[in-house]
mmCIF file of C-alpha atoms in Angstrom:
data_model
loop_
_atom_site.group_PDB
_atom_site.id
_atom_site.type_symbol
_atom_site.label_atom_id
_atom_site.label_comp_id
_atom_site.label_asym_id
_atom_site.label_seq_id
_atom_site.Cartn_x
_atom_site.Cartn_y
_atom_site.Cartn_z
ATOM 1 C CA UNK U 24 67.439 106.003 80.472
ATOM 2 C CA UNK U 25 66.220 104.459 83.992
ATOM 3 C CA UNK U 26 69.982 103.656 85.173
ATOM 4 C CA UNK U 27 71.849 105.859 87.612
ATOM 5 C CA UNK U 28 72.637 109.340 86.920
ATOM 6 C CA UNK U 29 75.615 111.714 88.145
ATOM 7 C CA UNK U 30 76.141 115.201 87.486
ATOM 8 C CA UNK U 31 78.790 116.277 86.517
ATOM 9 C CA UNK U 32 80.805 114.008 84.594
ATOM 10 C CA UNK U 33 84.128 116.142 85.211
ATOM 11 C CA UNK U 34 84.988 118.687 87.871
ATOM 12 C CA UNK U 35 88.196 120.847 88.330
ATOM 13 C CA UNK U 36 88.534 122.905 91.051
ATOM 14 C CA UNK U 37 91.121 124.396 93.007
ATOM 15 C CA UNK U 38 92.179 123.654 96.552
ATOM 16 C CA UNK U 39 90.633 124.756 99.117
ATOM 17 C CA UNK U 40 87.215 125.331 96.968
ATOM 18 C CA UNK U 41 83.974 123.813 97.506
ATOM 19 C CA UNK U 42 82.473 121.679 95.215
ATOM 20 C CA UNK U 43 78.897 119.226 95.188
ATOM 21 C CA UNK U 44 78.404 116.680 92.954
ATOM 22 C CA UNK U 45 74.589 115.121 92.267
ATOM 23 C CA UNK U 46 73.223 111.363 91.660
ATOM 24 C CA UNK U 47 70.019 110.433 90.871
ATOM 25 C CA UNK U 48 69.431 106.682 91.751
ATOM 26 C CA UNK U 49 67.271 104.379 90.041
ATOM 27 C CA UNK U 50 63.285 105.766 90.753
ATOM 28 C CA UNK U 51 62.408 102.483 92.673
ATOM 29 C CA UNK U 52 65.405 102.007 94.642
ATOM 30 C CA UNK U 53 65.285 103.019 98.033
ATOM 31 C CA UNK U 54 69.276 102.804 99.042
ATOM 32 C CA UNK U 55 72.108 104.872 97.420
ATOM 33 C CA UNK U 56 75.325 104.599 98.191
ATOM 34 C CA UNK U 57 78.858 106.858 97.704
ATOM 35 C CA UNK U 58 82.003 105.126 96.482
ATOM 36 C CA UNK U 59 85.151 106.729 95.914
ATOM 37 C CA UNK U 60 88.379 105.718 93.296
ATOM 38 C CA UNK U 61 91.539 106.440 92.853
ATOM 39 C CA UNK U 62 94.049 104.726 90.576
ATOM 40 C CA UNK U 63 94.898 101.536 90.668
ATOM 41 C CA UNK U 64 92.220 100.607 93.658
ATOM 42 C CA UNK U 65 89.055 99.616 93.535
ATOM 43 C CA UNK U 66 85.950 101.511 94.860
ATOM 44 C CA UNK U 67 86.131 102.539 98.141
ATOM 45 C CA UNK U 68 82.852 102.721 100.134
ATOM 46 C CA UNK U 69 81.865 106.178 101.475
ATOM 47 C CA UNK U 70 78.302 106.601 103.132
ATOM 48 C CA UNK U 71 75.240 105.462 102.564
ATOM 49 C CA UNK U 72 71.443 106.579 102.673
ATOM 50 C CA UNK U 73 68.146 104.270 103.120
ATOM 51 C CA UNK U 74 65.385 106.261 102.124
ATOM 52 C CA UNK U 75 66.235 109.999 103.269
ATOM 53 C CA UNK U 76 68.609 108.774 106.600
ATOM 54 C CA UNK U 77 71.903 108.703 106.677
ATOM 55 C CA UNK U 78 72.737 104.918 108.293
ATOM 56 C CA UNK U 79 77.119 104.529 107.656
ATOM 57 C CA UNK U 80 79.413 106.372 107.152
ATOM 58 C CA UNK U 81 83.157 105.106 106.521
ATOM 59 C CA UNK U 82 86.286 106.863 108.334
ATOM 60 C CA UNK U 83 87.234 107.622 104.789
ATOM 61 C CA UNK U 84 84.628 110.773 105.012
ATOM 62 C CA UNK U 85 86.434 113.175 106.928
ATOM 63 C CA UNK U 86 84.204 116.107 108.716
ATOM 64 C CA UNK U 87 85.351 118.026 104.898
ATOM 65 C CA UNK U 88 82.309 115.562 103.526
ATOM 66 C CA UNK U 89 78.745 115.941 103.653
ATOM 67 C CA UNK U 90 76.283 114.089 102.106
ATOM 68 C CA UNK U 91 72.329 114.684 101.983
ATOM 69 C CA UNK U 92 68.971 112.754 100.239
ATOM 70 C CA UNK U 93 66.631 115.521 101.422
ATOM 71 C CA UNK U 94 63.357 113.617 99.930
ATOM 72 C CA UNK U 95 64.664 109.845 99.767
ATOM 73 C CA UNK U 96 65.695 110.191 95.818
ATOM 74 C CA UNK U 97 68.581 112.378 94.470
ATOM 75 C CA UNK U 98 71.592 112.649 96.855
ATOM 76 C CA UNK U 99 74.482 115.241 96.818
ATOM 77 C CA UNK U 100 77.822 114.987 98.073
ATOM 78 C CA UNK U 101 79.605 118.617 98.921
ATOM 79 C CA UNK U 102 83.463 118.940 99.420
ATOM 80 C CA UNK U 103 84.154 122.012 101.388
ATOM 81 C CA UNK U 104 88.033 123.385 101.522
ATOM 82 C CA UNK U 105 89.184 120.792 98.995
ATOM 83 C CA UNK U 106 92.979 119.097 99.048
ATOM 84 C CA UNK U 107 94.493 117.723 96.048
ATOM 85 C CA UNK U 108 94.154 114.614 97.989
ATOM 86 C CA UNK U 109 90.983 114.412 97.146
ATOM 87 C CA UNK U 110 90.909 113.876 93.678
ATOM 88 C CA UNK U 111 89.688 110.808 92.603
ATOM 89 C CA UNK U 112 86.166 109.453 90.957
ATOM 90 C CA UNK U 113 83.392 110.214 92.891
ATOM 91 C CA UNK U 114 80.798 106.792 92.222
ATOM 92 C CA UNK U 115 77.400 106.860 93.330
ATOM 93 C CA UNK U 116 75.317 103.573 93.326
ATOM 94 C CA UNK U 117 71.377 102.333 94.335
ATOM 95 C CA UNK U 118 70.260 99.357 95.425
ATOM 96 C CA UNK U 119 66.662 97.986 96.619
ATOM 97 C CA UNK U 120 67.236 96.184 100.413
ATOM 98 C CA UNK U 121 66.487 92.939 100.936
ATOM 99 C CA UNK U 122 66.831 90.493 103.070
ATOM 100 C CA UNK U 123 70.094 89.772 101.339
ATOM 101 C CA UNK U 124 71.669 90.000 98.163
ATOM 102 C CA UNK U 125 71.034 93.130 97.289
ATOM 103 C CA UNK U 126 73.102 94.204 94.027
ATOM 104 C CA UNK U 127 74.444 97.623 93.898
ATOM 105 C CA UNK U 128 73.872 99.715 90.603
ATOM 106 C CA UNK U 129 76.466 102.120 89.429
ATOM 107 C CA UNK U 130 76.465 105.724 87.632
ATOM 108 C CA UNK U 131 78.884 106.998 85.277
ATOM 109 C CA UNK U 132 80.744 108.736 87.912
ATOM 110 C CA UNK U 133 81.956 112.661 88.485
ATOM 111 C CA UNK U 134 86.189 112.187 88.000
ATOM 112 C CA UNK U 135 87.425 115.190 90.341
ATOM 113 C CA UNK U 136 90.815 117.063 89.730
ATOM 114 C CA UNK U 137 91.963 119.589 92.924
ATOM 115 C CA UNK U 138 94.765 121.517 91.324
ATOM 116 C CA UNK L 281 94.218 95.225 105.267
ATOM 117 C CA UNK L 282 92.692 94.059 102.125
ATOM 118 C CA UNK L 283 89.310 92.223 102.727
ATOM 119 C CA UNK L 284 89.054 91.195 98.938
ATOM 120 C CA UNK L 285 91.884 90.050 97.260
ATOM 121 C CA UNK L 286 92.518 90.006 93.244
ATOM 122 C CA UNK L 287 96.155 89.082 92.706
ATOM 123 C CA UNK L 288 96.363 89.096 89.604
ATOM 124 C CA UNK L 289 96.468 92.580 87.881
ATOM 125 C CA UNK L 290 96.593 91.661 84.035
ATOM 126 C CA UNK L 291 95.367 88.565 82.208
ATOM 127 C CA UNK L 292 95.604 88.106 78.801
ATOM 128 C CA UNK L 293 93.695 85.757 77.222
ATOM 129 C CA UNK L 294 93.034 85.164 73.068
ATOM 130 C CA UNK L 295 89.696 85.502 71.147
ATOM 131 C CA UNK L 296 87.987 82.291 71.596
ATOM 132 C CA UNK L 297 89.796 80.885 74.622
ATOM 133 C CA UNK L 298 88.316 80.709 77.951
ATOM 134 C CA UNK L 299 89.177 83.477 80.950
ATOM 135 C CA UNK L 300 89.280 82.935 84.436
ATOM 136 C CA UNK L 301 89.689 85.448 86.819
ATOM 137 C CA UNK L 302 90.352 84.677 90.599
ATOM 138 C CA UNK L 303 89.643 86.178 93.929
ATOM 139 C CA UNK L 304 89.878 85.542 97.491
ATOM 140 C CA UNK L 305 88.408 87.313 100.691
ATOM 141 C CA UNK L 306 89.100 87.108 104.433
ATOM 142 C CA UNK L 307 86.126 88.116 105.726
ATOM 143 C CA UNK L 308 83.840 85.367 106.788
ATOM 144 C CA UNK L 309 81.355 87.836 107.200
ATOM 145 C CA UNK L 310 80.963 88.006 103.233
ATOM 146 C CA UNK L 311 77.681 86.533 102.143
ATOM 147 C CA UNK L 312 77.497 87.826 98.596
ATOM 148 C CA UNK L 313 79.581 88.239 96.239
ATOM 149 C CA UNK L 314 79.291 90.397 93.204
ATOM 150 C CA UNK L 315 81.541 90.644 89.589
ATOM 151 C CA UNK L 316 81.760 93.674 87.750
ATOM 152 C CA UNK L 317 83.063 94.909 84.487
ATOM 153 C CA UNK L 318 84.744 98.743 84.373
ATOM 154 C CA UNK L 319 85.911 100.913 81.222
ATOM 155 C CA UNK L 320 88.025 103.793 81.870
ATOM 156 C CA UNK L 321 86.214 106.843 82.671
ATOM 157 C CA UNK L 322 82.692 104.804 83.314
ATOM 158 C CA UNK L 323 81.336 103.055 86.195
ATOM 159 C CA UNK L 324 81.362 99.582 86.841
ATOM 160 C CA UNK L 325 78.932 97.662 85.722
ATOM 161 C CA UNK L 326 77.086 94.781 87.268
ATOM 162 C CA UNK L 327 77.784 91.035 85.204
ATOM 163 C CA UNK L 328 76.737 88.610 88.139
ATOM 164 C CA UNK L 329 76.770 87.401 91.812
ATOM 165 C CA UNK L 330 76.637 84.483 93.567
ATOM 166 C CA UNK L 331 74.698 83.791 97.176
ATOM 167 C CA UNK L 332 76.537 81.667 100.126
ATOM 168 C CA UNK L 333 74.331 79.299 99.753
ATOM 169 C CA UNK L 334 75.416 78.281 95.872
ATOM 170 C CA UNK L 335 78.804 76.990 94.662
ATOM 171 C CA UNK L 336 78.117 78.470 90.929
ATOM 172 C CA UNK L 337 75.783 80.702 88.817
ATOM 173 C CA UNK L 338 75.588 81.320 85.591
ATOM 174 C CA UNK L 339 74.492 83.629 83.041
ATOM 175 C CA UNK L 340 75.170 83.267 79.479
ATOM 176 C CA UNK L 341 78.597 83.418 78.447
ATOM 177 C CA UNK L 342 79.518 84.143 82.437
ATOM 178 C CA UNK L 343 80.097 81.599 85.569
ATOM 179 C CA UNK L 344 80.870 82.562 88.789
ATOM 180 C CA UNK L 345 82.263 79.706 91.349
ATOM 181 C CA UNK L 346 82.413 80.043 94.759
ATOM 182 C CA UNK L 347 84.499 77.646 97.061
ATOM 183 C CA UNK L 348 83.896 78.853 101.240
ATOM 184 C CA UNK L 349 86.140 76.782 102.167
ATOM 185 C CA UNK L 350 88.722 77.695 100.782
ATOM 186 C CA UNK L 351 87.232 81.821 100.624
ATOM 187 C CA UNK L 352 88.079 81.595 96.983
ATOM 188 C CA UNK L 353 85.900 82.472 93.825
ATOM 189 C CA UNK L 354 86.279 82.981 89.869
ATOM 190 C CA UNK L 355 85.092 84.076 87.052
ATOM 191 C CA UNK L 356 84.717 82.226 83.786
ATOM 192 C CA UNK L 357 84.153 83.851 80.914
ATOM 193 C CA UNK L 358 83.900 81.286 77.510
ATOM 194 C CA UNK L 359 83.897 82.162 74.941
ATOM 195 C CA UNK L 360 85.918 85.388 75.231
ATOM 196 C CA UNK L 361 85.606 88.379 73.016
ATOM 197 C CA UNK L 362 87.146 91.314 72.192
ATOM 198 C CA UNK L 363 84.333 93.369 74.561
ATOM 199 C CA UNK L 364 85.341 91.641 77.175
ATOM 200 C CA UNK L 365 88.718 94.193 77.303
ATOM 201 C CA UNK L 366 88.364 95.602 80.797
ATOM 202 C CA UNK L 367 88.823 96.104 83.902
ATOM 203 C CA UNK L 368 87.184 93.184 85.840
ATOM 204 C CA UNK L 369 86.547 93.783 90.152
ATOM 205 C CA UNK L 370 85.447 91.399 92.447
ATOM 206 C CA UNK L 371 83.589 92.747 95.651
ATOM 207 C CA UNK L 372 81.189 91.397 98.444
ATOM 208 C CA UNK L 373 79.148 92.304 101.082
ATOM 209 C CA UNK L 374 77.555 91.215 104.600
ATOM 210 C CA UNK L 375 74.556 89.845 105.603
ATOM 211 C CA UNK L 376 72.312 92.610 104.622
ATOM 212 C CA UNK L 377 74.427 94.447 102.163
ATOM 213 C CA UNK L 378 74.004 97.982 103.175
ATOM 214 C CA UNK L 379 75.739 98.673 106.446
ATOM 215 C CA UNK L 380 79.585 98.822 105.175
ATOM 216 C CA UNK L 381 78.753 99.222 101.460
ATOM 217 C CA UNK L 382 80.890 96.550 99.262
ATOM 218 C CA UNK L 383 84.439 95.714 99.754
ATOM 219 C CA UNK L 384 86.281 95.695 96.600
ATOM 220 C CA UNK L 385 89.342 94.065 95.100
ATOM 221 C CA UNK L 386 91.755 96.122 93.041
ATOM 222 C CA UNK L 387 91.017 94.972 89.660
ATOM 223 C CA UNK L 388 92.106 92.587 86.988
ATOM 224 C CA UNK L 389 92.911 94.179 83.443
ATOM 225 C CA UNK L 390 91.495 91.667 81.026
ATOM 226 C CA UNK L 391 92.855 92.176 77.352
ATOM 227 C CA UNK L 392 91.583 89.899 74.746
ATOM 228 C CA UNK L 393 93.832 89.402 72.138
ATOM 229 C CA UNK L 394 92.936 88.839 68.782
#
């Protein structure tokens, strides 16, 4: 399977625990983006990464967030001190740049529950 | 304030028939706009897009139309089939694409009816 990859699927933690969640893009694609959902909305953009750098990040990432590519291909996306306000599906999607048009291609997602 | 607009939560549409789902944007930023299907408990996946530049594209059973003037597009679907029961988002994105991510609706609920 060459799509995009998120591990894991399912994550309950309690609050104020840490938790990281994985994605591997899509080998050739050099830009990978986070999305978050909650019910009812649509995705909600996050951060993203071209190559290994960090270029945006929303306002939606409070300093609780960090998100790494060490090497340009998997990414992770730690939680520290979690609220119950921040459960929600965790999306993760990779793109190739372009001059324009690039379309974004989703994983399966990590669905987080903060109890 | 929303940036990408789907007003219409639920459609239901029968086997056979034709579906349309709408959406509008503010933003005349947008330069590309993207329409994807969702399951519960899976990510969305990519149908099709349209450029500024065109006022439709197709693929297959799928047609997206794009009107700038009026910041409006759809999505035709014909003919519809059961599959097709999902959750349907429209979203779009600057010049570019990567600085603010894409800007997504909320979602229409398609349910194909037999």
């Amino acid at each position: 399977d060459t799509g995009v990859s998120q591990d894991p699927r399912h994550k309950i933690t309690k609050r104020g625990q840490n938790v990281t969640f994985r994605c591997d893009p899509i080998s050739e694609h050099n830009r990978l983006y986070w999305y978050r959902q909650t019910l009812g909305q649509g995705p909600e953009f996050l951060t993203y990464f071209q190559n290994e750098a960090q270029l945006e990040k929303s306002r939606l990432l409070s300093d609780r967030f960090s998100a790494e590519r060490p090497k340009g291909s998997f990414s992770t996306l730690e939680i520290q001190r979690t609220e119950q306000g921040d459960s929600a599906m965790y999306l993760c999607a990779s793109s190739l740049a372009g001059i324009s048009g690039e379309t974004q291609y989703f994983g399966p997602g990590t669905r987080l529950l903060v109890l | 304030d929303q940036q990408v607009k789907q007003n219409s939560p639920s459609l239901s549409v029968q086997e056979g028939r034709i579906s349309i789902l709408n959406c509008d944007y503010t933003n005349s930023m947008f330069d590309y706009f993207l329409w994807y299907k969702k399951y519960p408990a899976e990510g969305p996946t990519f149908l099709i897009s349209i450029s500024s530049i065109k006022d439709k594209n197709e693929d297959g059973r799928f047609t997206v139309f794009l009107n700038k003037s009026a910041k409006h597009l759809s999505l035709h679907i014909v003919p519809s089939q059961p599959g097709d029961s999902a959750v349907y988002f429209c979203a779009a994105s600057g010049v570019g694409g990567g600085a603010d991510g894409l800007t997504f609706g909320k979602g229409t609920h398609l349910i194909i009816q037999p």
